[in-house]
Amino acid sequence: MPRLIATIREVAARAGVSHQTVSRVINGSERVNPETKQKVELAIAELGYAPNAIARFMAHGHTRTFACLSPNLTDYTFASIIDGAEREARRQKYFMITASAPDADAFGSLVEQLVYSRQTDALLVINPYVDERYTHLPKNVPTVFLGAKPRGELVDAVVLDDELAGLDAAEHLLALGHRKIAVIAGPLVEDCSQARLNGYRVALCKAGICEEPTLAYEGDWSASSGHRAVNEFIKTGQEFSAIFAQNDRMAVGAIQALREIGQRVPEDVSVIGFDDMPLASYFDPPLTTMRQDPFLIGREAARLLICSLEDSSSTRQVVQIPAELIWRKSTIAKEVVARRMTGLVY
Amino acid sequence: MPRLIATIREVAARAGVSHQTVSRVINGSERVNPETKQKVELAIAELGYAPNAIARFMAHGHTRTFACLSPNLTDYTFASIIDGAEREARRQKYFMITASAPDADAFGSLVEQLVYSRQTDALLVINPYVDERYTHLPKNVPTVFLGAKPRGELVDAVVLDDELAGLDAAEHLLALGHRKIAVIAGPLVEDCSQARLNGYRVALCKAGICEEPTLAYEGDWSASSGHRAVNEFIKTGQEFSAIFAQNDRMAVGAIQALREIGQRVPEDVSVIGFDDMPLASYFDPPLTTMRQDPFLIGREAARLLICSLEDSSSTRQVVQIPAELIWRKSTIAKEVVARRMTGLVY
DNA sequence: ATGAAAGCGCTAACAA
DNA sequence: TTGTTAGCGCTTTCAT
């Protein structure tokens, strides 16, 4: 296979200069005579020369590339984080290799293939504590966690302010007059589930309500687990007038289960979700939810990573991004319903 | 910054062999004495040596990495394609750099940064004809198109059998007794929109129905464009008892618009979508749709790309993947409804 | 079975 | 301002 693109030396020969001068031109060095520069640029154009990135990496020892490891690439939140990170990376002339690591083993071999081989200078880890994957983290490699604060690891992180968001969600329901509020949590090994649960508890405590632990169900983020949660609540005879689902998919599953047993949303039960996923406003009823901006989170993570790559004296940080309540139609004031039902009008 | 990982020569020195022997060991060459091999492996373990991928690329001239360029990373279909491609790539020890190119210019500069710089050996292009991006395609670089057949370009492609899927969707509606079937198409610059439309037309022709062109609306894949489509149909006084939306988001938007004007789905109007996006079964009513398997499509594309990378004599091919009808609750037989309405029971 | 030499295409350090 | 010399860490080719 013939080499299709010229080398720096061929350009140099054609322009009648040394290859080093060509290097200076393509790197925009100041110390080069304008005339020489022109000659070189002409030769570059004539030869259709483009610098070889791999040779550059080889020469200066780093790749301007980082790896982004995610449990999967299809979850909307993950995909948005990745999109945000990738764009910020590219804006700063970095590259990103994205890979899905369904489990800890896959994660480990990815770290080997990408980081230990020095194909990659740095690491972005989405949900480092979903499983044991954090035990495979490389040492001494700039890393940013997404979705969980470091537990001792000396890495940066950007996370949603999940506790505050959980608190806001619960207070929204409280403000609507609800007192019996069930929670459908994500997997409790994930920090964000715990944090959202804490926020919820704090809100209830502040409202003088002692939370009943049985009013919480541990789901797995899937719609069907939301469905199961409601069935479980019913089976165990729980009473509740509102549900806080820790993501929209579980909220949607819960609403379906509720409807199957003849409960109307929001008239009988209010449901608040989390994420504001695409089409959240197109469900029936349109979902009230805590919106997060995963694109922004990804961008911020890339920014942080590049900072610590370029300024090794930069201090560790954890940045928290706030969530925002989007009040649509799946939650409603308890009193309003009660009055309507008894025929009272304002 | 000190080099943290040993080089092949350091390993060689420690094992008392030449660096070439170490190279043979790490590359699994047969021609190496078992004892020597052991010594080398010991040295590798002691030093924590890992081969430098960049140096390897440099030495043999290719990177085992390809670029995957997509209009965005968040669309579920794209994300699934990417996930499928990335996993297949990794399974075969390749890497993939994924980037979003919102427009043709971004696409062009990405091709420059990734392909002309030889950071990448090959190219996966999702939706090459969304805009003018195909004019920036590199020559002489193994490429696979996703979502559109090559228009003259000498590249492989994997596409859904959109025409057949369009035909199947229309025939489903036809079989249910519908005769006035409106279409909400995707952007007509995209081949898949055209192909789905063709399939629909063929089906109607076969059923002896001359399609009225005004019964087609060009959307942009968004739910709100599906909503607009229905309003447009109504405003222009179109009659229809069924709608074929070329993706699920537009279907959902259409259903909402229908409901707003007091039309029930499926009792008054049947709606079939396309994709079987996540939660399609959780909408009200659960969506009838043409399911595609984008993960499989991505995997197939990566397979093809690697084939043509490793066997340059491999012949060009376009592989078509079938879609599958998922009949849920948003479509119903016209007669059934009519009978119910007039009080007739079976 | 093993080693020595050359080179991949560039950048960095120094010299002129 | 420009050129020369050395690598970067590996693979490949050719000798031994």
XYZ file of C-alpha atoms (C1' of nucleotides) in Angstrom:
724
model
C 0.000 0.000 0.000
C 1.605 3.255 -1.096
C 1.630 6.165 1.257
C -1.042 8.492 -0.043
C -0.168 11.643 1.793
C 3.172 13.420 1.680
C 5.495 13.702 4.649
C 6.971 16.780 6.179
C 10.278 16.031 4.458
C 8.725 15.848 1.040
C 7.121 19.196 1.623
C 10.469 20.531 2.795
C 12.240 19.257 -0.313
C 9.673 20.827 -2.589
C 9.819 24.159 -0.785
C 13.604 24.031 -0.634
C 13.777 24.309 3.145
C 14.430 21.961 6.026
C 11.715 19.802 7.422
C 11.995 21.707 10.660
C 10.912 24.879 8.933
C 7.878 23.096 7.641
C 7.161 21.946 11.168
C 7.365 25.542 12.315
C 4.918 26.640 9.674
C 2.325 23.997 10.402
C 2.596 24.745 14.089
C 2.164 28.459 13.558
C 5.512 29.437 14.996
C 6.281 33.146 14.953
C 9.927 32.818 14.068
C 9.559 32.203 10.383
C 10.141 34.535 7.465
C 6.897 35.419 5.696
C 8.392 34.547 2.307
C 9.587 31.165 3.501
C 6.233 30.606 5.018
C 4.546 31.268 1.695
C 6.808 28.862 -0.130
C 6.069 26.194 2.419
C 2.349 26.788 2.302
C 2.429 26.506 -1.447
C 4.258 23.215 -1.271
C 1.763 21.960 1.313
C -1.126 22.854 -0.946
C 0.469 21.345 -4.034
C 1.238 18.105 -2.294
C -2.035 17.987 -0.415
C -0.049 17.502 2.729
C -1.719 16.959 6.095
C 0.244 16.388 9.301
C 0.219 12.880 10.703
C -1.450 13.018 14.080
C 0.019 9.747 15.273
C 3.562 10.879 14.591
C 2.841 14.031 16.509
C 1.496 12.090 19.460
C 4.545 9.887 19.309
C 6.912 12.812 19.328
C 5.491 14.714 22.217
C 4.152 11.855 24.249
C 0.473 12.538 24.622
C -2.547 12.079 22.463
C -4.967 14.879 23.248
C -7.509 12.112 23.474
C -9.502 10.913 26.403
C -11.698 7.942 27.009
C -15.284 8.199 28.123
C -16.565 5.034 29.745
C -20.281 4.649 30.245
C -22.477 1.725 31.310
C -24.182 2.114 27.937
C -24.475 4.622 25.139
C -28.220 4.549 24.583
C -29.662 5.859 27.808
C -30.731 9.384 27.032
C -29.001 10.904 30.018
C -25.722 9.156 29.272
C -25.925 9.979 25.578
C -26.445 13.641 26.376
C -23.545 13.704 28.785
C -21.380 12.114 26.123
C -22.548 14.544 23.490
C -21.803 17.493 25.754
C -18.377 16.177 26.670
C -17.443 15.347 23.117
C -18.343 18.783 21.827
C -16.426 20.566 24.533
C -13.458 18.295 23.879
C -13.488 19.011 20.198
C -13.919 22.726 20.779
C -10.614 22.560 22.599
C -9.017 20.344 19.960
C -9.192 17.180 21.968
C -10.629 13.857 20.911
C -12.756 11.426 22.790
C -13.047 7.677 22.489
C -16.361 6.557 23.868
C -16.982 3.013 24.952
C -19.711 1.187 26.776
C -18.723 -0.963 29.710
C -21.755 -3.011 30.701
C -19.945 -4.505 33.672
C -16.863 -4.126 35.818
C -14.801 -6.603 33.818
C -15.467 -4.828 30.564
C -14.530 -1.628 32.333
C -11.245 -3.105 33.475
C -10.219 -4.317 30.070
C -11.191 -0.998 28.554
C -8.958 0.807 31.008
C -6.162 -1.512 29.989
C -6.707 -1.101 26.278
C -7.185 2.630 26.364
C -5.337 4.024 29.334
C -2.465 1.711 30.139
C -1.606 1.578 26.464
C -1.405 5.359 26.566
C -3.763 5.688 23.664
C -5.638 8.018 25.927
C -4.429 10.728 28.304
C -7.379 10.963 30.609
C -10.612 9.381 31.674
C -14.242 10.327 32.022
C -16.258 7.827 34.023
C -20.022 7.890 33.982
C -21.503 6.286 37.111
C -18.312 4.918 38.659
C -20.169 3.134 41.444
C -22.850 1.237 39.543
C -20.808 -1.844 40.281
C -17.272 -2.767 41.262
C -15.799 -0.954 38.289
C -14.213 1.734 40.449
C -11.738 -0.874 41.654
C -10.269 -0.933 38.139
C -9.599 2.771 38.022
C -6.075 3.657 36.893
C -3.779 5.525 39.240
C -2.137 8.778 38.291
C -4.375 9.428 35.321
C -6.503 12.562 35.244
C -10.052 11.399 35.796
C -13.458 12.990 36.169
C -16.429 11.175 37.636
C -19.908 11.835 36.401
C -22.935 11.120 38.515
C -21.157 10.336 41.759
C -18.772 12.113 44.071
C -15.386 10.492 44.619
C -15.217 8.219 47.655
C -11.630 8.953 48.480
C -10.315 8.834 44.934
C -8.338 11.936 44.041
C -10.436 12.849 41.059
C -12.727 15.636 39.946
C -16.426 15.101 39.591
C -19.492 16.747 38.257
C -22.793 15.658 39.643
C -26.336 16.802 39.802
C -27.316 18.237 43.149
C -29.402 15.150 43.766
C -30.119 15.766 47.400
C -31.485 19.217 46.707
C -33.461 17.858 43.776
C -34.955 15.131 45.957
C -35.833 17.736 48.521
C -37.423 19.995 45.917
C -39.459 17.132 44.497
C -40.767 16.194 47.922
C -41.489 19.800 48.840
C -43.446 20.236 45.642
C -45.667 17.371 46.683
C -45.823 18.621 50.265
C -46.815 22.078 49.079
C -49.657 20.479 47.175
C -50.953 19.100 50.438
C -49.727 15.545 50.127
C -48.668 13.799 53.304
C -48.415 10.162 52.315
C -45.693 10.245 49.690
C -44.220 7.026 48.328
C -40.795 6.910 46.695
C -39.600 4.724 43.879
C -35.834 4.903 44.128
C -33.126 3.883 41.711
C -30.685 1.125 42.668
C -29.432 2.030 46.121
C -25.820 1.230 45.231
C -25.860 4.359 43.122
C -25.085 7.524 44.987
C -27.690 9.529 43.152
C -30.462 7.253 44.382
C -29.310 7.650 47.950
C -28.938 11.389 47.627
C -32.396 11.835 46.145
C -33.787 9.682 48.913
C -32.010 11.761 51.533
C -33.398 14.954 50.096
C -36.855 13.472 50.230
C -36.383 12.461 53.842
C -35.096 15.843 54.864
C -38.114 17.509 53.271
C -40.513 15.201 55.069
C -38.762 15.701 58.364
C -38.915 19.437 57.983
C -42.633 19.058 57.388
C -42.876 17.061 60.589
C -43.574 13.792 58.865
C -41.856 10.693 60.049
C -41.177 8.747 56.927
C -42.434 5.200 56.818
C -39.645 3.101 55.361
C -42.045 0.741 53.636
C -43.154 3.626 51.442
C -39.904 3.313 49.521
C -39.260 0.780 46.773
C -35.922 0.104 45.130
C -36.340 0.024 41.356
C -33.812 -0.360 38.583
C -34.671 2.747 36.533
C -36.861 0.744 34.129
C -40.516 1.478 33.498
C -41.398 -2.044 34.493
C -39.764 -1.593 37.876
C -41.966 1.473 38.394
C -44.909 -0.707 37.569
C -43.792 -3.344 40.041
C -43.290 -0.704 42.716
C -46.916 0.350 42.623
C -48.116 -3.225 42.738
C -45.896 -3.779 45.729
C -47.235 -0.713 47.522
C -50.779 -1.887 46.907
C -50.092 -5.459 47.873
C -48.684 -4.404 51.214
C -51.630 -2.136 51.799
C -49.740 1.128 51.751
C -51.700 4.320 51.597
C -50.353 7.189 49.556
C -51.654 10.121 47.614
C -48.423 10.901 45.779
C -45.377 9.170 44.345
C -41.892 10.504 43.795
C -40.254 8.376 41.118
C -36.513 8.932 40.823
C -36.640 8.866 37.061
C -39.250 9.426 34.394
C -39.291 5.880 33.107
C -40.252 4.533 36.498
C -42.816 7.313 36.808
C -44.378 6.255 33.541
C -44.452 2.622 34.637
C -46.034 3.644 37.919
C -48.713 5.663 36.181
C -49.578 2.702 34.024
C -49.863 0.422 37.034
C -52.024 2.963 38.802
C -54.320 3.207 35.838
C -54.613 -0.556 35.647
C -56.059 -0.626 39.131
C -58.420 2.208 38.401
C -56.492 5.017 40.049
C -56.388 8.235 38.119
C -53.309 10.432 37.836
C -53.277 13.113 39.108
C -56.816 13.099 40.551
C -56.250 10.134 42.839
C -52.486 10.013 42.944
C -49.947 12.658 41.992
C -46.728 11.417 40.386
C -43.509 13.367 39.957
C -40.680 11.990 37.846
C -37.069 12.921 37.374
C -34.935 13.840 34.318
C -37.428 15.450 31.981
C -36.682 12.919 29.327
C -37.656 13.581 25.714
C -41.408 13.451 25.187
C -42.051 13.684 28.934
C -44.691 16.257 28.075
C -46.358 13.898 25.610
C -47.318 11.238 28.102
C -50.772 11.098 29.593
C -50.768 13.060 31.753
C -47.785 15.232 30.828
C -45.164 14.498 33.438
C -44.251 16.775 36.287
C -40.553 16.169 36.750
C -37.202 17.399 38.030
C -35.326 18.439 34.918
C -31.607 17.936 34.698
C -29.334 19.154 31.939
C -27.016 16.250 31.175
C -25.507 17.975 28.147
C -24.251 20.731 30.416
C -22.932 18.188 32.887
C -20.913 16.490 30.161
C -19.544 19.761 28.938
C -18.477 20.777 32.390
C -16.767 17.430 32.924
C -14.741 17.787 29.743
C -13.816 21.298 30.738
C -12.592 20.106 34.109
C -10.645 17.252 32.582
C -8.867 19.470 30.107
C -8.058 21.927 32.867
C -6.349 19.335 34.990
C -4.595 17.987 31.906
C -3.148 21.364 31.055
C -2.580 22.687 34.527
C -1.381 19.929 36.789
C -1.451 22.332 39.729
C -5.201 22.747 39.409
C -6.974 21.741 42.563
C -9.490 18.926 42.804
C -13.074 19.936 42.590
C -16.578 18.594 42.638
C -19.076 20.696 40.783
C -22.762 20.358 41.493
C -25.393 21.247 38.936
C -28.907 22.114 40.080
C -32.065 20.429 38.811
C -35.221 22.347 38.031
C -38.840 21.568 38.805
C -41.043 21.325 35.725
C -44.625 21.364 36.878
C -46.861 19.755 34.305
C -50.033 17.737 34.789
C -49.150 14.614 36.717
C -49.214 16.361 40.082
C -52.068 18.321 41.555
C -53.089 19.782 44.901
C -54.761 17.310 47.185
C -57.307 19.857 48.404
C -58.396 20.834 44.942
C -59.252 17.271 44.143
C -61.070 16.753 47.401
C -63.193 19.832 46.864
C -63.962 18.941 43.307
C -65.039 15.528 44.360
C -67.449 16.879 46.916
C -68.903 19.315 44.453
C -67.387 22.411 45.982
C -66.270 25.069 43.567
C -64.166 28.094 44.363
C 6.856 14.460 33.924
C 8.608 11.130 34.363
C 7.626 8.224 32.187
C 5.535 6.010 34.398
C 5.505 2.864 32.347
C 8.548 0.931 31.241
C 9.598 0.605 27.611
C 10.260 -2.506 25.678
C 14.007 -1.950 26.036
C 13.837 -1.741 29.793
C 11.980 -5.000 29.841
C 14.605 -6.445 27.520
C 17.452 -5.293 29.731
C 15.849 -6.788 32.805
C 15.194 -10.090 31.072
C 18.660 -10.116 29.556
C 17.417 -10.343 25.973
C 17.078 -7.987 23.061
C 14.094 -5.713 22.765
C 13.137 -7.617 19.660
C 12.593 -10.748 21.674
C 10.305 -8.852 23.984
C 8.402 -7.659 20.963
C 8.002 -11.243 19.835
C 6.662 -12.260 23.197
C 4.087 -9.512 23.481
C 2.948 -10.233 19.958
C 2.601 -13.931 20.628
C 5.148 -15.037 18.058
C 5.742 -18.792 17.830
C 9.452 -18.626 17.301
C 10.511 -18.017 20.839
C 12.017 -20.402 23.333
C 9.621 -21.171 26.198
C 12.278 -20.386 28.764
C 13.102 -17.072 27.201
C 9.429 -16.321 27.043
C 9.087 -16.959 30.757
C 11.965 -14.660 31.599
C 10.424 -11.941 29.503
C 6.986 -12.376 30.987
C 8.462 -12.156 34.442
C 10.226 -8.920 33.581
C 7.016 -7.539 32.105
C 5.116 -8.343 35.270
C 7.802 -6.946 37.546
C 8.031 -3.726 35.632
C 4.292 -3.422 35.094
C 5.002 -2.976 31.443
C 2.218 -2.298 28.954
C 2.899 -1.785 25.240
C 2.535 1.734 23.950
C -0.292 1.737 21.435
C 0.786 4.953 19.767
C 4.265 3.657 19.074
C 2.744 0.557 17.584
C 0.481 2.578 15.344
C 3.456 4.646 14.332
C 5.507 1.630 13.426
C 3.011 -0.168 11.313
C 1.131 2.758 9.903
C -2.441 2.247 10.941
C -4.417 2.836 14.081
C -7.096 0.164 14.279
C -9.393 3.053 15.006
C -12.256 4.374 13.013
C -14.382 7.462 13.234
C -18.131 7.393 13.537
C -19.769 10.635 12.487
C -23.383 11.214 13.412
C -25.661 14.261 13.227
C -26.007 13.913 16.990
C -25.370 11.394 19.728
C -28.625 11.638 21.637
C -31.226 10.447 19.189
C -32.103 6.970 20.356
C -31.676 5.409 16.938
C -28.267 6.977 16.407
C -27.134 6.137 19.909
C -28.084 2.506 19.397
C -26.296 2.323 16.079
C -23.227 3.774 17.728
C -23.443 1.381 20.625
C -23.737 -1.579 18.262
C -20.843 -0.431 16.128
C -18.614 0.311 19.070
C -19.143 -3.075 20.630
C -18.450 -4.933 17.420
C -15.361 -2.817 16.896
C -14.050 -3.579 20.318
C -14.839 -7.253 19.974
C -12.449 -7.248 17.049
C -9.882 -5.132 18.885
C -10.635 -1.939 17.064
C -11.420 1.437 18.560
C -13.956 3.992 17.578
C -13.935 7.738 17.937
C -17.473 9.048 17.889
C -18.270 12.634 17.074
C -21.391 14.605 16.403
C -21.454 16.727 13.279
C -24.534 18.947 13.481
C -23.893 20.379 10.033
C -21.849 19.861 6.884
C -19.068 22.216 7.956
C -18.571 20.447 11.231
C -18.520 17.218 9.278
C -15.840 18.537 6.967
C -13.554 19.664 9.733
C -14.054 16.384 11.532
C -12.987 14.493 8.432
C -9.896 16.654 8.322
C -9.031 16.231 11.978
C -9.703 12.538 12.109
C -9.178 11.074 8.676
C -6.697 13.251 6.827
C -4.526 13.289 9.913
C -4.570 9.491 9.767
C -5.671 9.285 13.352
C -8.367 7.068 11.984
C -8.265 4.335 9.344
C -11.872 4.265 8.305
C -15.180 6.028 8.520
C -18.723 5.259 9.566
C -21.206 7.880 8.434
C -24.691 8.000 9.892
C -27.139 9.723 7.534
C -24.699 10.944 4.877
C -27.357 12.846 2.971
C -29.043 14.851 5.734
C -27.301 17.834 4.240
C -24.310 18.585 2.006
C -21.946 16.662 4.232
C -21.417 13.936 1.668
C -19.434 16.423 -0.408
C -16.769 16.373 2.306
C -16.285 12.633 2.196
C -12.648 11.559 1.935
C -11.483 9.610 -1.092
C -9.768 6.260 -0.796
C -10.774 5.700 2.791
C -12.872 2.669 3.705
C -16.305 4.018 4.511
C -19.669 2.604 5.450
C -22.885 4.585 5.185
C -25.682 4.086 7.640
C -29.238 4.983 6.789
C -28.746 5.713 3.114
C -27.498 3.836 0.108
C -24.477 5.279 -1.688
C -25.344 7.576 -4.579
C -22.362 6.687 -6.703
C -19.822 6.700 -3.898
C -17.814 3.494 -3.771
C -18.699 2.638 -0.224
C -20.533 -0.025 1.699
C -23.810 0.681 3.390
C -26.226 -0.829 5.806
C -29.744 0.449 5.727
C -33.125 -0.498 6.934
C -35.365 -1.849 4.200
C -37.358 1.348 4.395
C -39.407 0.814 1.299
C -40.601 -2.560 2.473
C -41.266 -1.149 5.921
C -43.328 1.679 4.422
C -45.232 -0.847 2.409
C -45.832 -3.049 5.440
C -47.061 -0.110 7.482
C -49.501 0.934 4.797
C -50.682 -2.613 4.246
C -51.334 -2.994 7.949
C -53.631 0.003 7.782
C -55.171 -1.197 4.529
C -55.820 -4.610 6.025
C -57.666 -2.896 8.844
C -60.000 -1.420 6.277
C -58.577 2.081 6.101
C -58.693 3.802 2.742
C -57.886 7.405 3.543
C -54.395 7.163 4.961
C -52.371 10.272 5.643
C -48.588 10.200 5.874
C -46.325 12.287 8.032
C -42.939 11.914 6.393
C -39.474 12.764 7.617
C -37.429 15.410 5.783
C -37.602 14.487 2.125
C -33.900 15.085 1.574
C -33.306 11.942 3.578
C -33.450 8.752 1.588
C -35.280 6.855 4.265
C -38.182 9.292 4.160
C -38.461 8.892 0.415
C -38.181 5.119 0.606
C -40.856 4.840 3.282
C -43.071 7.099 1.216
C -42.509 4.971 -1.861
C -43.415 1.828 0.009
C -46.600 3.483 1.182
C -47.458 4.529 -2.357
C -46.823 1.083 -3.754
C -49.100 -0.437 -1.142
C -51.870 2.002 -1.931
C -51.510 1.453 -5.654
C -51.687 -2.278 -5.200
C -54.899 -1.719 -3.273
C -56.217 0.327 -6.162
C -56.070 3.596 -4.297
C -54.750 6.623 -6.060
C -52.884 8.495 -3.421
C -53.807 12.096 -2.903
C -50.556 14.011 -2.613
C -52.011 16.486 -0.142
C -52.355 13.652 2.336
C -48.623 13.770 2.887
C -46.886 16.236 5.183
C -43.145 16.730 5.473
C -42.122 16.772 9.106
C -38.712 16.998 10.735
C -38.927 13.912 12.988
C -39.954 16.008 16.012
C -43.146 15.441 17.974
C -44.148 19.029 17.359
C -43.919 18.525 13.604
C -46.294 15.584 13.964
C -48.600 17.907 15.826
C -48.374 20.512 13.081
C -49.026 17.874 10.446
C -52.412 17.014 11.887
C -53.379 20.653 12.194
C -52.402 21.124 8.591
C -54.464 18.146 7.452
C -57.455 19.498 9.325
C -57.009 23.048 8.135
C -56.980 21.954 4.524
C -60.054 19.849 5.103
C -58.456 16.487 4.463
C -60.373 13.400 5.390
C -58.521 10.451 6.803
C -59.146 7.548 9.107
C -55.517 6.589 9.603
C -52.069 8.148 9.779
C -48.701 6.627 9.001
C -46.077 8.631 10.864
C -42.545 7.892 9.746
C -41.250 7.901 13.280
C -42.697 7.455 16.740
C -42.083 10.986 17.922
C -44.170 12.416 15.114
C -46.803 9.777 15.806
C -46.983 10.880 19.416
C -47.263 14.522 18.392
C -50.006 13.624 15.950
C -51.940 11.721 18.580
C -51.791 14.695 20.885
C -53.052 17.027 18.173
C -55.848 14.621 17.363
C -56.881 14.456 20.973
C -56.892 18.228 21.222
C -59.522 18.418 18.526
C -61.584 15.699 20.099
C -60.557 12.809 17.880
C -59.908 9.554 19.672
C -57.066 7.217 18.809
C -57.655 4.550 17.628
C -61.451 4.769 17.619
C -61.647 7.719 15.252
C -58.182 7.653 13.741
C -55.613 4.866 13.699
C -51.963 5.925 13.985
C -48.928 3.809 13.193
C -45.447 5.006 14.074
C -41.965 3.881 13.181
C -38.896 2.825 15.227
C -40.426 1.325 18.341
C -38.626 3.791 20.506
C -38.209 3.120 24.229
C -41.490 3.444 26.114
C -43.495 3.278 22.883
C -45.742 0.837 24.679
C -46.259 3.257 27.580
C -47.936 5.992 25.601
C -51.688 6.309 25.513
C -52.593 4.363 23.512
C -49.582 2.041 23.269
C -48.082 2.681 19.865
C -48.415 0.383 16.910
C -45.128 0.822 15.085
C -42.575 -0.566 12.657
C -39.733 -1.735 14.847
C -36.181 -1.427 13.653
C -33.101 -2.785 15.362
C -30.523 -0.026 15.174
C -28.093 -1.853 17.428
C -27.906 -4.644 14.876
C -27.478 -2.139 12.080
C -24.506 -0.582 13.831
C -22.949 -3.935 14.489
C -23.305 -4.960 10.888
C -21.747 -1.702 9.739
C -18.707 -2.188 11.931
C -18.386 -5.743 10.681
C -18.449 -4.574 7.090
C -15.944 -1.830 7.759
C -13.486 -4.157 9.411
C -13.884 -6.625 6.563
C -12.973 -4.091 3.934
C -10.125 -2.861 6.132
C -8.641 -6.320 6.408
C -9.470 -7.645 2.989
C -9.075 -4.937 0.413
C -10.362 -7.283 -2.272
C -13.729 -7.511 -0.562
C -16.492 -6.367 -2.862
C -18.774 -3.451 -2.161
C -22.047 -4.282 -0.597
C -25.251 -2.759 0.657
C -26.977 -4.757 3.335
C -30.632 -4.225 4.060
C -32.167 -5.012 7.418
C -35.896 -5.674 7.674
C -38.261 -3.856 10.022
C -40.985 -5.613 11.944
C -44.585 -4.631 12.586
C -45.477 -4.333 16.254
C -49.217 -4.157 16.538
C -50.268 -2.485 19.750
C -53.265 -0.292 20.469
C -53.014 2.802 18.316
C -54.415 1.106 15.223
C -57.716 -0.680 14.931
C -59.963 -2.038 12.205
C -62.222 0.542 10.676
C -65.186 -1.814 10.501
C -64.960 -2.780 14.140
C -65.256 0.810 15.168
C -68.102 1.508 12.777
C -70.046 -1.451 14.064
C -69.432 -0.554 17.660
C -70.614 2.931 17.032
C -73.861 1.771 15.560
C -74.456 -0.602 18.371
C -73.740 -3.756 16.452
C -71.901 -6.474 18.293
C -70.404 -9.601 16.797
C 15.725 -18.914 18.205
C 17.689 -14.477 18.723
C 19.827 -10.019 17.730
C 21.205 -5.682 15.143
C 19.890 -2.071 12.267
C 16.714 0.813 10.075
C 12.819 3.524 9.942
C 7.643 5.085 10.832
C 6.773 11.091 10.690
C 7.069 14.095 13.690
C 8.931 17.591 17.641
C 12.556 19.355 20.677
C 17.059 21.043 21.708
C 20.670 23.019 20.140
C 23.726 25.142 16.727
C 24.635 28.298 13.142
C 15.456 33.020 10.979
C 16.900 28.493 9.689
C 19.118 23.894 9.803
C 21.097 19.749 12.152
C 20.840 16.028 15.227
C 18.368 13.102 18.265
C 15.062 10.783 19.818
C 9.664 9.164 20.880
C 8.715 3.201 21.402
C 7.709 0.239 18.574
C 7.816 -3.233 14.166
C 10.116 -5.000 10.187
C 13.856 -6.884 7.685
C 17.786 -9.098 7.483
C 21.699 -11.504 9.743
C 23.412 -14.770 12.685
